[in-house]
mmCIF file of C-alpha atoms in Angstrom:
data_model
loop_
_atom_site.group_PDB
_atom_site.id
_atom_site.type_symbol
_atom_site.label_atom_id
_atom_site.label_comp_id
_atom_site.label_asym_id
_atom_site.label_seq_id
_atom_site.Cartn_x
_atom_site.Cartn_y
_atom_site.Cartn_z
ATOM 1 C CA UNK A 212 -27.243 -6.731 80.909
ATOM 2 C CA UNK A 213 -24.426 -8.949 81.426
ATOM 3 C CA UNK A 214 -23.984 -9.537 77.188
ATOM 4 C CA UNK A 215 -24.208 -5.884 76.916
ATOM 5 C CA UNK A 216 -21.439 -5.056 78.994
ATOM 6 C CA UNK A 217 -19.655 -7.956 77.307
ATOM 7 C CA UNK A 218 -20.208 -6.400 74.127
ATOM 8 C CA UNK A 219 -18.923 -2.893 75.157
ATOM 9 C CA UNK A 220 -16.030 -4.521 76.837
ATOM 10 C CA UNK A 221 -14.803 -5.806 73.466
ATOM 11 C CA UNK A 222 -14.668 -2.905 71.541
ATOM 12 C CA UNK A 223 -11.090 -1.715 72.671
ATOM 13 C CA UNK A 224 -9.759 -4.829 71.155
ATOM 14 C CA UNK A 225 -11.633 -4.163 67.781
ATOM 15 C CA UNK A 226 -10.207 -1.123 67.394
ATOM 16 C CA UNK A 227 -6.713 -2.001 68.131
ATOM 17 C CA UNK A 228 -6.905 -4.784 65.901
ATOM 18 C CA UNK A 229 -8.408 -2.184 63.193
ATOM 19 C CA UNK A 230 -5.450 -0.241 64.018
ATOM 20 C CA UNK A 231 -2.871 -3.473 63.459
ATOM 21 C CA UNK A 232 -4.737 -3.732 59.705
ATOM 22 C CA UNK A 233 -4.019 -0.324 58.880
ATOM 23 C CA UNK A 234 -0.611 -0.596 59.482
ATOM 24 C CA UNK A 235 -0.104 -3.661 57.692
ATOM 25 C CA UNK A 236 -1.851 -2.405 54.969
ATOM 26 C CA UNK A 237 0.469 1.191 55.019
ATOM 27 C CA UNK A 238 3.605 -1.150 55.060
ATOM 28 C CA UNK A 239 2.787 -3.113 52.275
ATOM 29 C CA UNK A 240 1.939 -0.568 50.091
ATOM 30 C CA UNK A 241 5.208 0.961 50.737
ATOM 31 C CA UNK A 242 6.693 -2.263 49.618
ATOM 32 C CA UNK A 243 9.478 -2.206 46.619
ATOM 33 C CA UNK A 244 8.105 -5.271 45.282
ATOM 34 C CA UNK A 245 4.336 -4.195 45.518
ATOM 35 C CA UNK A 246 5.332 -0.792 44.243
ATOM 36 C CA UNK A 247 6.775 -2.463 41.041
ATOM 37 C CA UNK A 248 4.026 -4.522 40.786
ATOM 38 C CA UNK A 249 1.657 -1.689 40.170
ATOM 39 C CA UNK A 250 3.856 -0.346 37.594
ATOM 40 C CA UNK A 251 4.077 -3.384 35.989
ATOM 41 C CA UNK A 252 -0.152 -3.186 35.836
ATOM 42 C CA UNK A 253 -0.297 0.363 34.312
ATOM 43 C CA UNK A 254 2.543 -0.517 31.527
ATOM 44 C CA UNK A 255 0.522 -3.994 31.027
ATOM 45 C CA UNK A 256 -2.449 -1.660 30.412
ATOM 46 C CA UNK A 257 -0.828 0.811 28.329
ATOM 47 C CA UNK A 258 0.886 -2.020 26.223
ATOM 48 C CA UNK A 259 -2.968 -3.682 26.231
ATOM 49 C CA UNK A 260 -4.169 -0.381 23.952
ATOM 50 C CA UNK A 261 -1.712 -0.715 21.275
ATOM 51 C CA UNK A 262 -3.375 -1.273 18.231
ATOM 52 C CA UNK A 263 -0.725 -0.915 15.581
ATOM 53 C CA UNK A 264 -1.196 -2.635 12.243
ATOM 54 C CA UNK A 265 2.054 -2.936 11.502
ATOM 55 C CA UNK A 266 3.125 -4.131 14.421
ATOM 56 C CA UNK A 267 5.019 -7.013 14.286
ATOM 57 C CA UNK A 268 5.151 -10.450 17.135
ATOM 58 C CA UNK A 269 6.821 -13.879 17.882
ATOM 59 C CA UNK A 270 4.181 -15.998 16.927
ATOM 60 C CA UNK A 271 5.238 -18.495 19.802
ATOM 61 C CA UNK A 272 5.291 -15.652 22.943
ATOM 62 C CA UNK A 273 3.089 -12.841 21.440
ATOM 63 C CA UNK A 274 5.728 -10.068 22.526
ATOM 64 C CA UNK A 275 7.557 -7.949 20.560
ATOM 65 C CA UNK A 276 11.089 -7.504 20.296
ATOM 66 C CA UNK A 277 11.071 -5.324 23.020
ATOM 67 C CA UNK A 278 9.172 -6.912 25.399
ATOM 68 C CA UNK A 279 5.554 -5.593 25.089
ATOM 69 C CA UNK A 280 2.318 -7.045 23.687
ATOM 70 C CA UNK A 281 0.679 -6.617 20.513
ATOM 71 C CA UNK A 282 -2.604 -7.125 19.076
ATOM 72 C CA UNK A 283 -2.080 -5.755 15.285
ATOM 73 C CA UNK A 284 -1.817 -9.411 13.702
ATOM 74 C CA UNK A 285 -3.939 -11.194 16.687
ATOM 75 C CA UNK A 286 -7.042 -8.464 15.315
ATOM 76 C CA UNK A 287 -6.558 -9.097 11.324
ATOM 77 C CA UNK A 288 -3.508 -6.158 11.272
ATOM 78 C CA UNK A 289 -0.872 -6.931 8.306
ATOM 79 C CA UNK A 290 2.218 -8.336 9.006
ATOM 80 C CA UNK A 291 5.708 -6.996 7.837
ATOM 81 C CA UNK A 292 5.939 -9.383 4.603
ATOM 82 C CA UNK A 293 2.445 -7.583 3.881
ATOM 83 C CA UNK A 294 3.578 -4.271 3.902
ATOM 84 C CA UNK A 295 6.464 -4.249 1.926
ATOM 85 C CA UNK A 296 4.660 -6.512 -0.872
ATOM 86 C CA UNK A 297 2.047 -4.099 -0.822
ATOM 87 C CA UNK A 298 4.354 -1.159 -0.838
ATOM 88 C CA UNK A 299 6.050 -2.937 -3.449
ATOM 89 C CA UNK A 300 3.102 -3.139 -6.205
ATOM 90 C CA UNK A 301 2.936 -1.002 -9.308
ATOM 91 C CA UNK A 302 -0.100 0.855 -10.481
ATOM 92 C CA UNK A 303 -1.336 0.159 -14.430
ATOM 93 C CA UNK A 304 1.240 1.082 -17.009
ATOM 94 C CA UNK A 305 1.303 0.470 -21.095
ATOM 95 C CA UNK A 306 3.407 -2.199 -22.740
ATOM 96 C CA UNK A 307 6.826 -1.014 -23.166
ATOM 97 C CA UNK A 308 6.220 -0.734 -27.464
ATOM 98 C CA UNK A 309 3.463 1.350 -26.409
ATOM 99 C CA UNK A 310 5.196 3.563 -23.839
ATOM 100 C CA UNK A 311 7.708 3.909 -26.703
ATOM 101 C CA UNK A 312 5.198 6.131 -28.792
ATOM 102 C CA UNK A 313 4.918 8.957 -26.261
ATOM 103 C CA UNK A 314 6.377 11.717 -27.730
ATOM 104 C CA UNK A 315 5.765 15.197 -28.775
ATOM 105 C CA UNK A 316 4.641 15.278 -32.803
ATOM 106 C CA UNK A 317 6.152 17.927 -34.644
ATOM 107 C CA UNK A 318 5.572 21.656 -34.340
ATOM 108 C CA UNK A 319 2.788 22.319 -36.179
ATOM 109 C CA UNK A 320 0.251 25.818 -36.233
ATOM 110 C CA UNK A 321 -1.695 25.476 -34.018
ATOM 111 C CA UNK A 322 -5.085 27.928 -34.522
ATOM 112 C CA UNK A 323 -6.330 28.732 -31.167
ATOM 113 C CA UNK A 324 -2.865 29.711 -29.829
ATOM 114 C CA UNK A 325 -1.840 31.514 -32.966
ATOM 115 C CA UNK A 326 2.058 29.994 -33.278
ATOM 116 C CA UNK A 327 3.797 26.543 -33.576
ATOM 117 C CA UNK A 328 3.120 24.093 -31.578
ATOM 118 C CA UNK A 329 4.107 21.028 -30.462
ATOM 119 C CA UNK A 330 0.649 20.724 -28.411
ATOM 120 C CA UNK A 331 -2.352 21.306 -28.834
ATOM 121 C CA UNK A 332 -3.304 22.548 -25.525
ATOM 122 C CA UNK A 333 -1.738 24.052 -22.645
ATOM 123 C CA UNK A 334 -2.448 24.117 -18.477
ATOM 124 C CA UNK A 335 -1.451 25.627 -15.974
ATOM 125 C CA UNK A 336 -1.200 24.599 -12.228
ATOM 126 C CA UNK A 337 0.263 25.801 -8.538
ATOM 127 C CA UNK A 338 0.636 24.495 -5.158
ATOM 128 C CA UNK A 339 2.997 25.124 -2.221
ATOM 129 C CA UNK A 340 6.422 23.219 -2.461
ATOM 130 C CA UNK A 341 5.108 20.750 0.540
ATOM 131 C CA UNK A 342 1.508 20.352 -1.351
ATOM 132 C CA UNK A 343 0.474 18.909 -4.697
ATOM 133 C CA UNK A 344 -1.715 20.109 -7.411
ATOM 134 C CA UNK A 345 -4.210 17.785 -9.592
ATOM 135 C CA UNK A 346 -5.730 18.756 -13.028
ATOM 136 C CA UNK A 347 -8.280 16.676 -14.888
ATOM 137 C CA UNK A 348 -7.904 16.785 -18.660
ATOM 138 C CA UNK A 349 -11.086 15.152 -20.305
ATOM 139 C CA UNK A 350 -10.308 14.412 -23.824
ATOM 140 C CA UNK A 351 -13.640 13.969 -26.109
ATOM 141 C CA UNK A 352 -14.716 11.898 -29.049
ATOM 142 C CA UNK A 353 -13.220 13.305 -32.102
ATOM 143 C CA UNK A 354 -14.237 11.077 -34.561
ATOM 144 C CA UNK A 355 -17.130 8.843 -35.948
ATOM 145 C CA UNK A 356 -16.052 5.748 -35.156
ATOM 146 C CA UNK A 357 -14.960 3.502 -31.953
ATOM 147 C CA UNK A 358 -11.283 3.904 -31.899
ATOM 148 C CA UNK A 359 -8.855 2.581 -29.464
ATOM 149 C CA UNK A 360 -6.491 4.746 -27.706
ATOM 150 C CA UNK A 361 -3.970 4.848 -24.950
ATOM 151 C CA UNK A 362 -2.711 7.781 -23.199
ATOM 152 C CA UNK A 363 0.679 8.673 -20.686
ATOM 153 C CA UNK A 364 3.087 11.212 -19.922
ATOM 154 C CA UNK A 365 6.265 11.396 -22.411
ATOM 155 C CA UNK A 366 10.031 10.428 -20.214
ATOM 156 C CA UNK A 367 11.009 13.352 -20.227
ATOM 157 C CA UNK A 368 8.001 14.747 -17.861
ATOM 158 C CA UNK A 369 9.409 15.913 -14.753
ATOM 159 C CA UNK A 370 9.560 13.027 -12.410
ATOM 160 C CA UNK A 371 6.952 15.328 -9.467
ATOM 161 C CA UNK A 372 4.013 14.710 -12.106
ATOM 162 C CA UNK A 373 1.709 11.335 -12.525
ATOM 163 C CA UNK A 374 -1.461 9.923 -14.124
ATOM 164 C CA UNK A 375 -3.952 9.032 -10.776
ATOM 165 C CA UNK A 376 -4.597 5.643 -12.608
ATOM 166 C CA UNK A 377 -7.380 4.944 -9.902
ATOM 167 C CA UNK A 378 -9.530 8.393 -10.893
ATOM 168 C CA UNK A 379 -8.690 8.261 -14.790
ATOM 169 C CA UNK A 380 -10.084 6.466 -17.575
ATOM 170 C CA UNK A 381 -7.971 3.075 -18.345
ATOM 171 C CA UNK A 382 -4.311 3.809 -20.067
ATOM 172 C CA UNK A 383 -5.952 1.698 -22.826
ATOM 173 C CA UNK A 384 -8.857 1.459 -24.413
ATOM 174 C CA UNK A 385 -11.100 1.916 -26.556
ATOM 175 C CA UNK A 386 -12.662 5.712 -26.938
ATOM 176 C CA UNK A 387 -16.204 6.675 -27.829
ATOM 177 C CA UNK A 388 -17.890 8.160 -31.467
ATOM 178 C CA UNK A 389 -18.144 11.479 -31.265
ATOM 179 C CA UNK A 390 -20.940 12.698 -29.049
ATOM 180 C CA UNK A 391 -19.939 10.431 -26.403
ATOM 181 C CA UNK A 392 -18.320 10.432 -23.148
ATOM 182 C CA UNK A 393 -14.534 12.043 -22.934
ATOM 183 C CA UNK A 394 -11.519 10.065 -22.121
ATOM 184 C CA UNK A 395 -10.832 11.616 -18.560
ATOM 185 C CA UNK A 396 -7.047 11.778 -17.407
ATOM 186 C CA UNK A 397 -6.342 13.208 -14.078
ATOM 187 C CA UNK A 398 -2.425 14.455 -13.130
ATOM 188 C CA UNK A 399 -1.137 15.148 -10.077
ATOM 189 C CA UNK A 400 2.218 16.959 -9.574
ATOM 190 C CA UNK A 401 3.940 16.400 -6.311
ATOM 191 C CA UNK A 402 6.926 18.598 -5.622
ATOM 192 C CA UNK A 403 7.974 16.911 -2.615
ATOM 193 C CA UNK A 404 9.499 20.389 -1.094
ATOM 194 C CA UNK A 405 11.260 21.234 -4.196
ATOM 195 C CA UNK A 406 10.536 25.053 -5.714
ATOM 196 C CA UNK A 407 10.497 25.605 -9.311
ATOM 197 C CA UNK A 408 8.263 25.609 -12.505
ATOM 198 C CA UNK A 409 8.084 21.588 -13.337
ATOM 199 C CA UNK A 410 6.573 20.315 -17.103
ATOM 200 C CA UNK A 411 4.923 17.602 -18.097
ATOM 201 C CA UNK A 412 3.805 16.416 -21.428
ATOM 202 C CA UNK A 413 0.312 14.056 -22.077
ATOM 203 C CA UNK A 414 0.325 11.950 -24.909
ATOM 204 C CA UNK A 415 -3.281 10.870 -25.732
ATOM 205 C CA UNK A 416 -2.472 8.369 -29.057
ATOM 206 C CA UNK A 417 -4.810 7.144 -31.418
ATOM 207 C CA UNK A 418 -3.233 3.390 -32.761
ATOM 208 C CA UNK A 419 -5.146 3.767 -35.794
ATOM 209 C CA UNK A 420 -5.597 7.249 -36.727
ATOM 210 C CA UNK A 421 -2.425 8.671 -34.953
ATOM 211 C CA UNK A 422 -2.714 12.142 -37.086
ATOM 212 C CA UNK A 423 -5.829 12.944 -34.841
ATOM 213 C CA UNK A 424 -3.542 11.870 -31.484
ATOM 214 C CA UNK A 425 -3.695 14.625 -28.995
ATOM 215 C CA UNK A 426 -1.007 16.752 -27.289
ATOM 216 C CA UNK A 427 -1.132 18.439 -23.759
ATOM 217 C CA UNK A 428 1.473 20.519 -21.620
ATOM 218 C CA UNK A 429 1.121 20.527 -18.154
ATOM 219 C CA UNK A 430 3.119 23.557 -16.173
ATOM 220 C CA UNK A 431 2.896 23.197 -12.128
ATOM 221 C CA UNK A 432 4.594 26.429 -10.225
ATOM 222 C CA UNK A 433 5.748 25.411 -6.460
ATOM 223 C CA UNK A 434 6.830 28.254 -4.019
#
């Protein structure tokens, strides 16, 4: 009986003591220095999800130049010298003696269009100004033998047009008998916002029996 009423006699200082904590606890949180701390946790965390592989560090503090960590290069991201080396590479493109030969041949008559010709075939294309537009040209054995070949746009091609090097055949080779697979040759055209009718001109030469070269006109309209 006597530890009972011990026991019971106790519990006002409990709960003033509870009541002490609290108020501690209030005043801390409503601390300038605690308050900062916490915002210093949720920036840490947002800086934590950054993932940008281009992001760039001090390789001695692992902070960027403003402040905040980054994990692009830590996780395999590329570094700045990477990018612009990268963004710095060419795609394929012919020997400049070769390059040299892409021109138009003369006018000629051409049958299936009924009238001179500089070309033997003609395309057409469209796409919105802020789009592009790709046509595959797939130029086929013509004659009975291997020949070798090489293909590109002439210089005076409107600069919004290029061969997609990674989806055509190689811009040198050597083509199939006839009866065998086509060269293919895909263009894209690229206006880059600009409106207008844009031309192009595919040169697909034959080194050793350059009267059987082919001739293609590429038109793209952008609106």
């Amino acid at each position: 009986e006597r530890e009972r009423r011990r026991e019971i006699s106790s519990l006002p200082m409990v709960a003033a003591w509870l009541t002490c904590l609290a108020a501690s606890g209030s005043a801390l949180l409503a601390s300038p220095l605690l308050r900062g701390a916490v915002v210093q946790t949720r920036h840490s965390r947002s800086v934590k999800m950054q993932s940008d592989p281009f992001a760039t560090r001090d390789a001695g503090t692992g902070f960027d130049d403003e402040g905040g960590m980054v994990r692009g290069i830590a996780e395999g991201g590329l570094t700045l010298e990477q990018v612009t080396a990268a963004a710095g590479q060419a795609g394929p493109s012919l020997p400049v003696e070769k390059a040299a030969k892409l021109v138009l041949k003369d006018p000629e008559w051409n049958l299936d269009k009924m009238e001179m010709s500089a070309t033997d075939k003609d395309f057409e294309i469209a796409c919105n100004s802020m789009d592009d537009a790709e046509i595959v040209i797939d130029v086929p054995p013509m004659m009975n033998t291997f020949e070798d070949y090489f293909f590109g746009l002439t210089a005076d091609s409107h600069s919004s047009f290029s061969i997609s090097t990674d989806e055509s055949s190689p811009l040198e080779g050597r083509m199939q008998r006839r009866g065998g697979e086509p060269t293919v040759v895909k263009i894209k055209c690229e206006p880059n916002g600009a409106s207008g009718t844009f031309d192009a001109h595919l040169c697909f030469i034959l080194e050793n029996e350059p009267g059987f070269s082919k001739f293609y006109k590429i038109s793209c309209t952008s609106s």
